[in-house]
XYZ file of C-alpha atoms in Angstrom:
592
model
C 0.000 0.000 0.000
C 1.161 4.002 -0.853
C 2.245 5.714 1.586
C -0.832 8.178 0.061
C -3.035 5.726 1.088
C -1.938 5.041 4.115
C -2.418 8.308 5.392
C -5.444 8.717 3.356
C -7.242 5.606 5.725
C -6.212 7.422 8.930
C -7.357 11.242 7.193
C -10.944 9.332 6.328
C -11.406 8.257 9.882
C -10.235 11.538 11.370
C -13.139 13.071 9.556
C -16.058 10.502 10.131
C -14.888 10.387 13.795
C -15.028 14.476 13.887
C -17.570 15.795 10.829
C -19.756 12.531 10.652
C -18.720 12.969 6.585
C -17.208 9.716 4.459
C -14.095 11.815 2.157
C -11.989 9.036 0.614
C -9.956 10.987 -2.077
C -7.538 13.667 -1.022
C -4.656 15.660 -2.434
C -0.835 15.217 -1.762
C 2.542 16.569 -3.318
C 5.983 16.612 -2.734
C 6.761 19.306 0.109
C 8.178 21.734 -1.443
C 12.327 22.296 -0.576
C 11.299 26.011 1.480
C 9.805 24.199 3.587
C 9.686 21.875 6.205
C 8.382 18.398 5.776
C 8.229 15.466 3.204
C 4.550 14.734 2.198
C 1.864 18.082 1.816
C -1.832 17.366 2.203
C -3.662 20.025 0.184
C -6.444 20.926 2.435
C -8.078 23.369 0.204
C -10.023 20.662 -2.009
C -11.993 19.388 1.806
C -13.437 22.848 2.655
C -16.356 21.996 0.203
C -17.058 19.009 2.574
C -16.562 21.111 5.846
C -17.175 24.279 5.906
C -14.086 25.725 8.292
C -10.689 27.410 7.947
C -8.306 25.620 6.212
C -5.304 26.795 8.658
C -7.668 25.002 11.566
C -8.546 21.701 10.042
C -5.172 20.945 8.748
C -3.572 21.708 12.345
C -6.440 19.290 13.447
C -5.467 16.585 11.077
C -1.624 16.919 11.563
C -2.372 16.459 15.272
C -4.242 13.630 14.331
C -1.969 12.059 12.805
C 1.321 12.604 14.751
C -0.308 11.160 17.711
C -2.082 7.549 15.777
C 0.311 7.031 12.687
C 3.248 5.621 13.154
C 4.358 7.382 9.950
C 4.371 10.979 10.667
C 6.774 12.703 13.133
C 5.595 15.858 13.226
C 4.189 18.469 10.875
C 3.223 22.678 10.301
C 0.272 23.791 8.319
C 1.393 27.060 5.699
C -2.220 28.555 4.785
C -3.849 25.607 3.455
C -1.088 23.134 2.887
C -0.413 20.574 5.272
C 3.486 19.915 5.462
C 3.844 16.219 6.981
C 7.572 14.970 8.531
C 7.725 11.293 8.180
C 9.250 9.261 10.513
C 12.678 7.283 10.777
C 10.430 4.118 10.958
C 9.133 5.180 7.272
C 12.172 5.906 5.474
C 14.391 2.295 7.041
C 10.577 0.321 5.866
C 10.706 1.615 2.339
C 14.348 0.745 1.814
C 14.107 -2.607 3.260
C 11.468 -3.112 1.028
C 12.764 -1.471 -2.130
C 16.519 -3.563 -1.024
C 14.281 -7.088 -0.936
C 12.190 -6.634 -3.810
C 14.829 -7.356 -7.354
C 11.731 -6.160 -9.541
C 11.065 -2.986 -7.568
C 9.152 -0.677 -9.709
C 8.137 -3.070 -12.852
C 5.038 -5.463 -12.631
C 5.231 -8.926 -13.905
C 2.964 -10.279 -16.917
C 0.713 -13.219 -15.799
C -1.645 -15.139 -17.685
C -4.270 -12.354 -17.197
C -1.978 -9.582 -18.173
C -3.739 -6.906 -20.797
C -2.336 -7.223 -24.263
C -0.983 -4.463 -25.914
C 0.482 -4.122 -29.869
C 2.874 -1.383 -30.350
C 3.432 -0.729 -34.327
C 6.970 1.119 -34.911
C 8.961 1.838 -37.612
C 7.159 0.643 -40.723
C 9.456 2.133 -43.564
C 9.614 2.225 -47.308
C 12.059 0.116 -49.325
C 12.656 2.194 -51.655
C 15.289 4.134 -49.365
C 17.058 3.815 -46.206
C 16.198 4.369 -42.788
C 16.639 8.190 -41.911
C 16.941 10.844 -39.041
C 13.007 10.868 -38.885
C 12.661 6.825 -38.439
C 14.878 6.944 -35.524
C 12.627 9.007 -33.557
C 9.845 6.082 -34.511
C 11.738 3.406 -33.554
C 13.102 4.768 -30.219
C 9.965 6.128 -29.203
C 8.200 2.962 -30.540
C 10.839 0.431 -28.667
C 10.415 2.447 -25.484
C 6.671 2.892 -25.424
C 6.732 -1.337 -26.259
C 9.360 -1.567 -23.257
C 7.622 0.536 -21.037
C 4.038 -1.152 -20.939
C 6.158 -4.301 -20.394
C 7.420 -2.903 -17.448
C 4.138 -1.877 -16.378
C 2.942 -5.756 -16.260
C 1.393 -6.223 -20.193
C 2.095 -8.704 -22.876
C 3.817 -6.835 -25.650
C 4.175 -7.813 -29.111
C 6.253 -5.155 -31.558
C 5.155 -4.802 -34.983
C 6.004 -2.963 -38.430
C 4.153 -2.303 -41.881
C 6.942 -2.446 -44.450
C 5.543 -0.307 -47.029
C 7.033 -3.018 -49.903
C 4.576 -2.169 -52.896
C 3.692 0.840 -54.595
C 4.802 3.058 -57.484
C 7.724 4.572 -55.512
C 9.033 0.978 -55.100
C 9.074 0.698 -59.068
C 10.697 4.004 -59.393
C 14.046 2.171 -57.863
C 13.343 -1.036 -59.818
C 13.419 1.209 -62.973
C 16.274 3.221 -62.370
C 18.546 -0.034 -61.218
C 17.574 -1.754 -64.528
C 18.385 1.305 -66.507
C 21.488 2.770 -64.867
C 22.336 -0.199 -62.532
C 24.696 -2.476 -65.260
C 23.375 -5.271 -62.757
C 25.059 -3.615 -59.405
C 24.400 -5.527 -56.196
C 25.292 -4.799 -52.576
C 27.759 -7.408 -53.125
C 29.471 -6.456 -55.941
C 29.821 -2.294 -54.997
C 30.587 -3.086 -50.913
C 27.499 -0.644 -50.099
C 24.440 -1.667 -47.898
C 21.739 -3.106 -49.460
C 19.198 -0.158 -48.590
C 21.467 2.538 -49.344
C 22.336 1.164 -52.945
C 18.132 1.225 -53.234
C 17.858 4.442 -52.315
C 20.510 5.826 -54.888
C 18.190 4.400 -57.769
C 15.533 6.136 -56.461
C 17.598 9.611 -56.136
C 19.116 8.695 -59.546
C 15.136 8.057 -61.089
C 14.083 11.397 -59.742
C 17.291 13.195 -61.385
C 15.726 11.969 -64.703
C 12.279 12.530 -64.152
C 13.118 16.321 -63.792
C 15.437 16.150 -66.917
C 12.816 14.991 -68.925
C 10.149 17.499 -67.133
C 12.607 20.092 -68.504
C 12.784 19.113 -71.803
C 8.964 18.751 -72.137
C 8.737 22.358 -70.977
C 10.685 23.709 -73.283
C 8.748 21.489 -76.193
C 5.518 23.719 -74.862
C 4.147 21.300 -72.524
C 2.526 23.066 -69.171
C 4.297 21.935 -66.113
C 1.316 19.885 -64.944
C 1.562 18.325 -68.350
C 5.273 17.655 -68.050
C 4.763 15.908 -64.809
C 2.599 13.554 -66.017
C 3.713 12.946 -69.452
C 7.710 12.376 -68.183
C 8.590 8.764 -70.587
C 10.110 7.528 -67.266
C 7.013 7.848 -65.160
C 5.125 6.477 -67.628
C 7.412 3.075 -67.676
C 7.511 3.234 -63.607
C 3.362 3.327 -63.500
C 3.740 0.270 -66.313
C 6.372 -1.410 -64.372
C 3.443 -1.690 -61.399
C 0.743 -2.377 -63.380
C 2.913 -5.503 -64.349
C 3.913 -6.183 -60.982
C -0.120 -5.988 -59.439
C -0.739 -8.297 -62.854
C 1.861 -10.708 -61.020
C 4.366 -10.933 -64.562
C 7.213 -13.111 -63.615
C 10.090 -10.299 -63.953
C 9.073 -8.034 -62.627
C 8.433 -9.769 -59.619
C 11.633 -11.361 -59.160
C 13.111 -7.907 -59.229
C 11.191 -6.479 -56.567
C 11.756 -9.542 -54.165
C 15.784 -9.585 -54.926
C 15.826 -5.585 -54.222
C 13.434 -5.582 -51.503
C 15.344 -8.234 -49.664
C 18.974 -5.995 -50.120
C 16.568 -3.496 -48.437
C 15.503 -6.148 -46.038
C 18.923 -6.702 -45.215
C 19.883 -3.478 -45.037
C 17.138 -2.664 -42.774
C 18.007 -5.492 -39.744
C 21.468 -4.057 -39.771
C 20.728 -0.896 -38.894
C 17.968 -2.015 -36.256
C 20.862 -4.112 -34.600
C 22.673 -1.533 -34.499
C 20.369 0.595 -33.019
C 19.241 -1.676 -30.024
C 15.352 -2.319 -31.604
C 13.432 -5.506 -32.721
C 10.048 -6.696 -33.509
C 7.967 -9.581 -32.445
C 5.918 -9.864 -36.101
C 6.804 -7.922 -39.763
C 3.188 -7.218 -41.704
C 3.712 -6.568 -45.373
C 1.700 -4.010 -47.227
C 2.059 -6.353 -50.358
C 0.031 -9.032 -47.928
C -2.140 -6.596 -46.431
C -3.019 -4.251 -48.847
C -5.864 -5.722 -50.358
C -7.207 -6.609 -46.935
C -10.208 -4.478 -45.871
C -12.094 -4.794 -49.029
C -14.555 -7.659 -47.945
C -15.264 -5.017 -44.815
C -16.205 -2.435 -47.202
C -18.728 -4.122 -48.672
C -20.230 -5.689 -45.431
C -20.372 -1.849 -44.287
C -22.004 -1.219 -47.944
C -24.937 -3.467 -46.903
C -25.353 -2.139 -43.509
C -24.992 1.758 -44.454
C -21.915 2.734 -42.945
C -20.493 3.217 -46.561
C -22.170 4.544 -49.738
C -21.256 4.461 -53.198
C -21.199 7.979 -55.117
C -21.942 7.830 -59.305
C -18.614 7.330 -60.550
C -19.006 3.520 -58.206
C -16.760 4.938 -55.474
C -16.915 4.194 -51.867
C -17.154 6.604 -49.395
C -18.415 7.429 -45.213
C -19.445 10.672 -44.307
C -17.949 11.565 -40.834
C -19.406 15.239 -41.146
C -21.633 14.396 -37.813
C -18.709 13.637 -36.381
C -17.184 16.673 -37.035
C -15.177 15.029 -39.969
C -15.176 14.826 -43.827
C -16.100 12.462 -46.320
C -13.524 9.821 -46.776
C -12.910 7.606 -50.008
C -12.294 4.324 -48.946
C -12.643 2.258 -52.382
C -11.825 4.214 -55.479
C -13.968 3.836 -58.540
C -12.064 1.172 -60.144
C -12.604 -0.988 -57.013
C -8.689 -0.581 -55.967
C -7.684 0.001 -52.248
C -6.830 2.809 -50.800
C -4.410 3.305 -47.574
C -7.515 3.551 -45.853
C -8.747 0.313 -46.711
C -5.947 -2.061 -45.903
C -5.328 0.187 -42.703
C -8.772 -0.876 -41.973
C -7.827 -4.776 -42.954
C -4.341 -4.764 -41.185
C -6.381 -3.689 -38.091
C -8.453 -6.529 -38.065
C -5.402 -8.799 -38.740
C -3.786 -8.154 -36.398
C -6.071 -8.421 -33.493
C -7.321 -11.891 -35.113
C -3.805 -12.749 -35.329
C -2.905 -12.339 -31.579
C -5.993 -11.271 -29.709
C -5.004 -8.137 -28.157
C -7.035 -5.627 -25.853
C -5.244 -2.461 -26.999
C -2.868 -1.255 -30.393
C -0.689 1.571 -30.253
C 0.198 3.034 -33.520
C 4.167 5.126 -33.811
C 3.133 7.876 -36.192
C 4.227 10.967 -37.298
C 1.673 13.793 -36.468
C 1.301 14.903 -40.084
C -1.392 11.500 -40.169
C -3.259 13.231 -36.943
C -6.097 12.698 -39.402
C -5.725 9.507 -40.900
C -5.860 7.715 -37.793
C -9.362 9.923 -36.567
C -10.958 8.598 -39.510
C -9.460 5.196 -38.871
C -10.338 4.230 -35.405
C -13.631 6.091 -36.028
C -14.892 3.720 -38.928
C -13.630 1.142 -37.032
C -15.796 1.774 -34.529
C -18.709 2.305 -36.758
C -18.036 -1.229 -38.428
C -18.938 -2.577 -35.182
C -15.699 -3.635 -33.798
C -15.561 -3.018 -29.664
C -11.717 -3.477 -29.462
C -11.269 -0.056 -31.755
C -12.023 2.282 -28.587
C -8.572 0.606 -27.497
C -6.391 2.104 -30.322
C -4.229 5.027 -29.553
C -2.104 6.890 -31.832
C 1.114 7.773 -31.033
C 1.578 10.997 -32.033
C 4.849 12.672 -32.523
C 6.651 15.942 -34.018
C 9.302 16.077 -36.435
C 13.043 15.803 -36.343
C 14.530 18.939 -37.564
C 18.354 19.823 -38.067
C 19.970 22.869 -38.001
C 20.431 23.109 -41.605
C 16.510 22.765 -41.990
C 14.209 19.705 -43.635
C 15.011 16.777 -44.919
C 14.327 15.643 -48.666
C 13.765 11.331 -49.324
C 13.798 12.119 -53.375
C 16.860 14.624 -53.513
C 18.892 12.645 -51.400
C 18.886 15.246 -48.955
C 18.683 12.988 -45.671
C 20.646 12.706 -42.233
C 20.888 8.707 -42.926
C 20.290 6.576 -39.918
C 23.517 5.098 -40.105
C 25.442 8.089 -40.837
C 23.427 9.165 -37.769
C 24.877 6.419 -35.593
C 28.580 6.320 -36.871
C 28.547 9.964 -35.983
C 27.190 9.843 -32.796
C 30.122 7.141 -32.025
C 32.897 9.199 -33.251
C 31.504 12.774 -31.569
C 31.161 10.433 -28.016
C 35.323 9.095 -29.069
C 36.587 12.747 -29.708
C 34.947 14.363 -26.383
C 35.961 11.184 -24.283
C 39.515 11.923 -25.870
C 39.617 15.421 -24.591
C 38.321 14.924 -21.526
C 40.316 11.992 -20.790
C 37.711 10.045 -19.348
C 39.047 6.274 -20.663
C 42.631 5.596 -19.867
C 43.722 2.164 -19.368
C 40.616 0.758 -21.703
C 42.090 -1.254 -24.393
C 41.162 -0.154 -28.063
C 38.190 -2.967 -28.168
C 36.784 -1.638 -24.672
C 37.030 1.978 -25.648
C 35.308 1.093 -29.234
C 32.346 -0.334 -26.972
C 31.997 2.318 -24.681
C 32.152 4.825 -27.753
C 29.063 3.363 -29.230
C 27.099 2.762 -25.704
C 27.870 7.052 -24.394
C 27.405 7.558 -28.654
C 24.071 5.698 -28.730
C 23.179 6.656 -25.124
C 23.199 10.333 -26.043
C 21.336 10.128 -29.491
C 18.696 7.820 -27.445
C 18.254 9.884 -24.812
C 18.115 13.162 -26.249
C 15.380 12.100 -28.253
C 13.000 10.339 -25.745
C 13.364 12.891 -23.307
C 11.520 15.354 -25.168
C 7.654 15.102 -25.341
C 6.740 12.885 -28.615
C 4.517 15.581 -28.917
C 6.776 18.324 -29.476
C 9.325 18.907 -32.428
C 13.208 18.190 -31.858
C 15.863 20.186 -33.664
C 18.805 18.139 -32.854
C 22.008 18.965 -32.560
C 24.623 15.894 -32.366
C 27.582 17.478 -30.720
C 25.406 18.937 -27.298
C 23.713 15.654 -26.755
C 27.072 13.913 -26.209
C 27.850 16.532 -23.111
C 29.045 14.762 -19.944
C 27.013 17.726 -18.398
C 23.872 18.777 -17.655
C 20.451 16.529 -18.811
C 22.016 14.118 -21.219
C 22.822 10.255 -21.369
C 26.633 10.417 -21.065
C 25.739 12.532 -17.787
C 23.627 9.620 -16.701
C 25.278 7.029 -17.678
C 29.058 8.583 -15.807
C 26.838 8.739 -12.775
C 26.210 5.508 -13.192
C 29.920 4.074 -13.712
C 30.321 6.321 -10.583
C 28.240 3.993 -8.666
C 29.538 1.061 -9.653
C 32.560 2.147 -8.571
C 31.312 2.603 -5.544
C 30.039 -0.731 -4.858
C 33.380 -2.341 -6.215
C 34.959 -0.694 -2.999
C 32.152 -1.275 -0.540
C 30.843 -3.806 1.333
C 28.521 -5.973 -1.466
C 26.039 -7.434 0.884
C 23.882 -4.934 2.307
C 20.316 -6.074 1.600
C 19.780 -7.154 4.865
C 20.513 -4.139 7.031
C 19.330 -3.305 10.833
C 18.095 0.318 10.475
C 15.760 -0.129 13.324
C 17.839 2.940 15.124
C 19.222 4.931 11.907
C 19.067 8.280 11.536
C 18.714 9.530 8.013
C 19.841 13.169 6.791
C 17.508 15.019 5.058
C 20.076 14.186 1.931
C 19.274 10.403 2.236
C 15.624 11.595 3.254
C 15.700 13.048 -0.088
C 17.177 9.915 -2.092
C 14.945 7.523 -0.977
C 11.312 9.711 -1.364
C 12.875 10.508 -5.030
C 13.728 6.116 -5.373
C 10.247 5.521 -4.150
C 8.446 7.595 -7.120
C 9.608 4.868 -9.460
C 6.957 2.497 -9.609
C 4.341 4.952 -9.994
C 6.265 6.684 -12.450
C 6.433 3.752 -14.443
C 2.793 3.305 -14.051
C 2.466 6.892 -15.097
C 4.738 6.628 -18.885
C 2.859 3.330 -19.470
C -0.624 4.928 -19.027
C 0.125 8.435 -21.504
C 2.641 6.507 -23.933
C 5.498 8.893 -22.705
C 9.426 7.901 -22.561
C 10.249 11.288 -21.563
C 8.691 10.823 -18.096
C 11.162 8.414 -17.291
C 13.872 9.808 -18.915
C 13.554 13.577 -17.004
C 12.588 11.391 -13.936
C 16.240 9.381 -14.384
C 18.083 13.246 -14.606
C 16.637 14.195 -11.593
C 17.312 11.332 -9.652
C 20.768 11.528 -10.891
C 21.016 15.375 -9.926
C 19.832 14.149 -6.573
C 22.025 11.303 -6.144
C 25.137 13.671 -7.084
C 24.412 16.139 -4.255
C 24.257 13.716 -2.298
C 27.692 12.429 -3.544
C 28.795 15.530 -2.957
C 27.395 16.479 0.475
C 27.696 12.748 2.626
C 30.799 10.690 2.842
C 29.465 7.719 1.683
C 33.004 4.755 1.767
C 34.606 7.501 4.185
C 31.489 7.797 6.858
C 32.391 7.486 10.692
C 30.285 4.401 11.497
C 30.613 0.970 9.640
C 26.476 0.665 9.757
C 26.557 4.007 8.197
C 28.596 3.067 5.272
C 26.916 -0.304 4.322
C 23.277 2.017 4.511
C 25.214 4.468 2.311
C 26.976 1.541 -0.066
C 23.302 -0.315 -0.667
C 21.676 3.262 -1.249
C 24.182 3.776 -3.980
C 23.206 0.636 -5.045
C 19.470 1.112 -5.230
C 19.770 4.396 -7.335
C 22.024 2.709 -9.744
C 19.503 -0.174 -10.440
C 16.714 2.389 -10.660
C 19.068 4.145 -13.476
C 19.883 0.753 -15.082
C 16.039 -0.151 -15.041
C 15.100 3.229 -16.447
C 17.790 3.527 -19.155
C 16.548 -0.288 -20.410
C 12.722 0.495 -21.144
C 14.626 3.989 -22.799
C 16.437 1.397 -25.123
C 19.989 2.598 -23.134
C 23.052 0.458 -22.094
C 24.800 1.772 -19.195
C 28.701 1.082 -18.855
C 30.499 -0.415 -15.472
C 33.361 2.184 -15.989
C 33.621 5.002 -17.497
C-alpha cells in the first residue's frame, strides 16, 4: 500500500470520527524544498465538505496524525497546505522493502496480463532508414518496453511499405542505370544502394520534365507525361498483374533493403515480435467495405466509389474504395487492423506515427468503430513531431537525408573525440574503448530524443547531446559508472541491514522519497505513452544522487552501519538508473 493511502485511511477516519462525513480521495505533493516536511496534504479541495478554515482543520489533522500514525513525526500547516515529517520508521521500511524486492518498480505479466500491440517503424524500401525513423523506432521500442514494465504482454510490430509506385521508381532506375550492381558487388548496404536508384530516377524525371517544358508542354503536363514515369506506373501495373520479372526484381531488391534494414535495427538496439507486409495486407479491408455497404456505414457515389461521411462527427467524407474498385491506404489500414487483433488477440494497439497523419488515424479508429468492432475504442495513436536539423528539412527524393547510419557512426565518433579530450578512458584497451564509444554515442542520441515530449518537435544537434554535463545520457550514464565504482569498494552485501535505530539526513531523506516515485512513475509513462517521463525522472534522480555524492561521505562515513546504509543506497539508485535507461532502449557502462 502508498504511503498516500496510508495516510489517506487514517485522514478518512479523522473526519467521520469528527464531521460525521465519508471523504476518501484527497490531495498530496511533494513538500516543497522552502519548507519543512516530506509529504503536503492540500487541504483546500476538503473545505467543500466542511465548511471551516483551512489553517484550523489541517492543524487538526496533523495532530491527528502525529499522535495515531506511526508514519508521521511531526508536521506545520502554511495557509492551506499541510506539510507532513515522516518518521525514521518510514524511510528504514521503504528501503528494506525497495533492497528485498529485485523487480522494484516493474510489474510482472501473468496469464491475465492486458495485451498491448505497439506498431513502430514501418518504412519504405525504396530508401534507407533516416533521421526521422529513428525518432519512430526509439519512441516505438520504449513505449513497447515501457508497458512491459508496467505488467502487459507486448508484441512489436512494423508495416513495411514493400509495394507501390515509388518501389518501381528504384526497380526502374537499377535496370536502366544499374549495369546489374548488387550490394555485393559495390561493398554498399543493401538499402542505401536502393535508395541511390531512387535519387538517380528522380534526377531523370526532372530532366525529362525540362525538356517537355521547353517542347511547350505546361508543367502539370510535363509531370505527367515524363517517358520515365510512364514506364515506372507500367512497371506496377505488371507487378499488381503478377508478370514473372518483374516480380523477381522487386523480391531480390526488396530483400537488399531487407537486409539493409536489420542491420541498422541491430545496431540501433530495436526488434520486432511480427513484420506485416503491405504487399500481404493491402488488399485486406475490401470484404469489410462491402459488409459496411450493406449495412450503411459506406455509400457508393456515381462514378461507383466508396465513401463514409464523418461530417456528424465533425469530420469529412472519406474515399475508402476508389472507382475502379482498388484500395486505398484507408482500406488495408482498416484490414491490417483486423489482422492483427485476429492474429494475436489483443485488448489495446498503439500506432508510432508521425503527427502529419493526426487525421488519418481519426478517420481510422472512427470507422472502425462504426463497423462494429468493440476493441477499436482501445487504439491510440502515437503521435509525434518532427526531427529537424539545423540546416533545416530533410528531402527522401533529392537525397537530402541525415541517414540513420550516418546518424549512428557519428554519434560514435563525436562520443570518441569528447571522451579523448576529456580523458575520461585511460587504461581501456582499443576494443573496450570502441564499446563504450558506441554505448555514451548511442546513449546520447537515445536519450536526447526520448526525453523530449513525442509531442513536441526536436531540432537536434549531435555534438550537445554527447555533453558529460547537464540533462544528457553520457551525464547519466558517468553517474552511473560512478556507482559502480562505488560498490566495487564497498561492502557488497547490504540487503539485509538493521536500520531499526538509523538516523537519516535530510540528503538520504531526499534519495529515498525521489527512489520511491519509481513504480508509480512507471505506471504513469505506461498509461500516456510517454518515454520522456522516465527519462527527465532518471536526470533528476541523478542530480539528486550527485548532491548527495557531494554532500555525505558515503566509503569515508564514521560508522561501519553508516557506510553499508550508504553503499546499498548507492546501489538502489544505480539499479533504478539501469532499469530506467533499459525500457529507454539505453546500455549503461560499469566504468567510465
Amino acid at each position: 500500500m502508498t504511503l498516500e493511502a496510508q495516510l489517506s485511511k487514517y485522514i478518512t477516519k479523522y473526519i467521520q470520527d469528527n464531521h460525521d462525513i465519508d471523504v476518501q480521495s484527497f490531495e498530496f505533493q511533494l513538500t516543497r524544498k522552502e519548507f519543512k516536511g516530506d509529504l503536503t496534504l492540500v487541504v483546500f479541495p476538503l473545505l467543500k465538505h466542511i465548511k471551516t478554515n483551512p489553517v484550523q482543520l489541517g492543524e487538526q489533522i496533523g495532530d491527528y496524525l502525529s499522535k495515531n500514525s506511526s508514519l508521521v513525526s511531526e508536521f506545520n500547516v502554511v495557509k492551506g497546505f499541510l506539510n507532513l515529517s515522516l518518521t525514521e520508521f518510514y524511510f528504514a521500511d521503504l528501503v528494506n522493502t525497495m533492497s528485498q524486492d529485485e523487480n522494484f518498480g516493474f510489474r510482472k505479466v501473468t496469464p491475465t496480463s492486458q495485451k498491448v500491440m505497439v506498431e513502430y517503424s514501418s518504412p519504405n524500401t525504396n530508401k534507407p532508414l533516416h533521421l526521422g525513423h529513428i525518432r519512430n523506432n526509439l519512441l516505438g521500442f520504449s513505449v513497447a518496453e515501457i508497458q512491459k514494465a508496467a505488467g502487459k504482454h507486448v508484441y512489436k510490430t512494423q508495416i513495411i511499405n514493400d509495394r507501390g509506385i515509388h518501389i518501381c521508381k528504384s526497380m526502374l532506375a537499377w535496370q536502366k542505370y544499374g549495369d546489374g550492381e548488387t550490394p555485393e558487388s559495390s561493398g554498399v548496404k543493401g538499402d542505401h544502394l536502393v535508395g541511390r536508384y531512387y535519387v538517380e530516377f528522380d534526377k531523370a524525371y526532372k530532366s525529362e520534365i525540362k525538356n517537355l517544358l521547353k517542347e511547350g508542354k505546361t508543367e502539370e503536363e510535363a509531370k505527367k507525361q515524363a517517358p520515365i514515369l510512364l514506364e515506372a506506373q507500367n512497371m506496377l501495373k505488371l507487378w499488381e498483374a503478377g508478370d514473372p520479372e518483374v516480380v523477381k526484381l522487386w523480391k531480390t531488391m526488396n530483400q537488399w533493403v531487407y537486409d539493409g534494414f536489420e542491420t541498422t535495427y541491430a545496431n540501433l538496439g530495436v526488434d520486432f515480435d511480427k513484420n506485416y507486409y503491405e504487399s500481404d495486407t493491402y488488399l485486406l479491408g475490401k470484404d469489410h467495405i462491402k459488409s459496411g455497404l450493406e449495412t450503411g456505414v459506406f455509400f457508393t457515389k456515381d462514378d461507383g466509389s466508396v465513401w463514409i461521411d464523418l461530417s456528424d462527427d465533425g469530420l469529412d467524407e472519406k474515399i475508402v474504395l476508389r472507382s475502379d474498385g482498388t484500395a486505398v491506404y484507408m482500406t488495408q489500414d482498416i484490414g491490417t487492423a483486423i489482422q492483427r487483433v485476429t492474429d494475436y488477440d489483443i485488448d489495446e494497439m498503439i500506432y508510432t506515427v508521425g503527427n502529419e497523419q493526426d487525421y488519418h488515424f481519426k478517420v481510422l479508429f472512427l470507422i472502425l468503430k462504426k463497423l462494429g468492432f468493440e476493441w477499436a475504442e482501445h487504439l491510440y495513436h502515437l503521435s509525434y513531431g518532427m526531427v529537424d536539423l539545423p540546416s533545416g528539412k530533410m528531402k527522401s527524393r533529392e537525397g537530402k537525408v541525415v541517414d540513420a547510419d550516418d546518424l549512428i557512426e557519428e554519434m560514435t565518433s563525436t562520443a570518441k573525440s569528447i571522451s579523448q579530450e576529456l580523458g575520461k578512458l585511460e587504461g581501456y584497451d582499443d576494443d573496450e574503448k570502441n564499446k563504450l564509444y558506441k554505448m555514451i554515442g548511442l546513449g546520447a542520441l537515445k536519450y536526447y530524443i526520448l526525453k523530449v515530449d513525442p509531442k513536441k518537435r526536436i531540432l537536434f544537434d549531435p555534438k550537445e547531446s554527447v555533453d558529460f554535463q547537464g540533462n544528457t545520457g553520457p551525464f547519466i550514464q558517468y553517474t552511473y559508472a560512478r556507482i559502480q565504482s562505488i560498490l566495487r569498494k564497498g561492502k557488497k552485501d547490504s540487503k539485509d541491514l538493521n536500520l531499526s535505530t538509523y538516523e537519516f539526513n535530510s540528503k538520504e531523506k531526499a534519495l529515498i522519497k525521489i527512489l520511491n516515485q519509481f513504480p508509480e512513475l512507471v505506471q504513469q509513462a505506461a498509461d500516456q505513452y510517454s518515454p520522456a517521463l522516465i527519462a527527465n525522472y532518471v536526470y533528476d534522480l541523478v542530480k539528486e544522487f550527485n548532491s548527495f555524492y557531494q554532500n555525505v561521505s558515503i566509503l569515508g562515513a564514521d560508522e561501519e552501519y553508516q557506510i553499508e546504509f550508504r553503499v546499498e543506497l548507492a546501489r538502489l539508485v544505480g539499479e533504478v538508473i539501469q532499469k530506467s535507461f533499459k525500457v529507454l532502449g539505453i546500455e549503461v557502462p560499469n566504468q567510465m
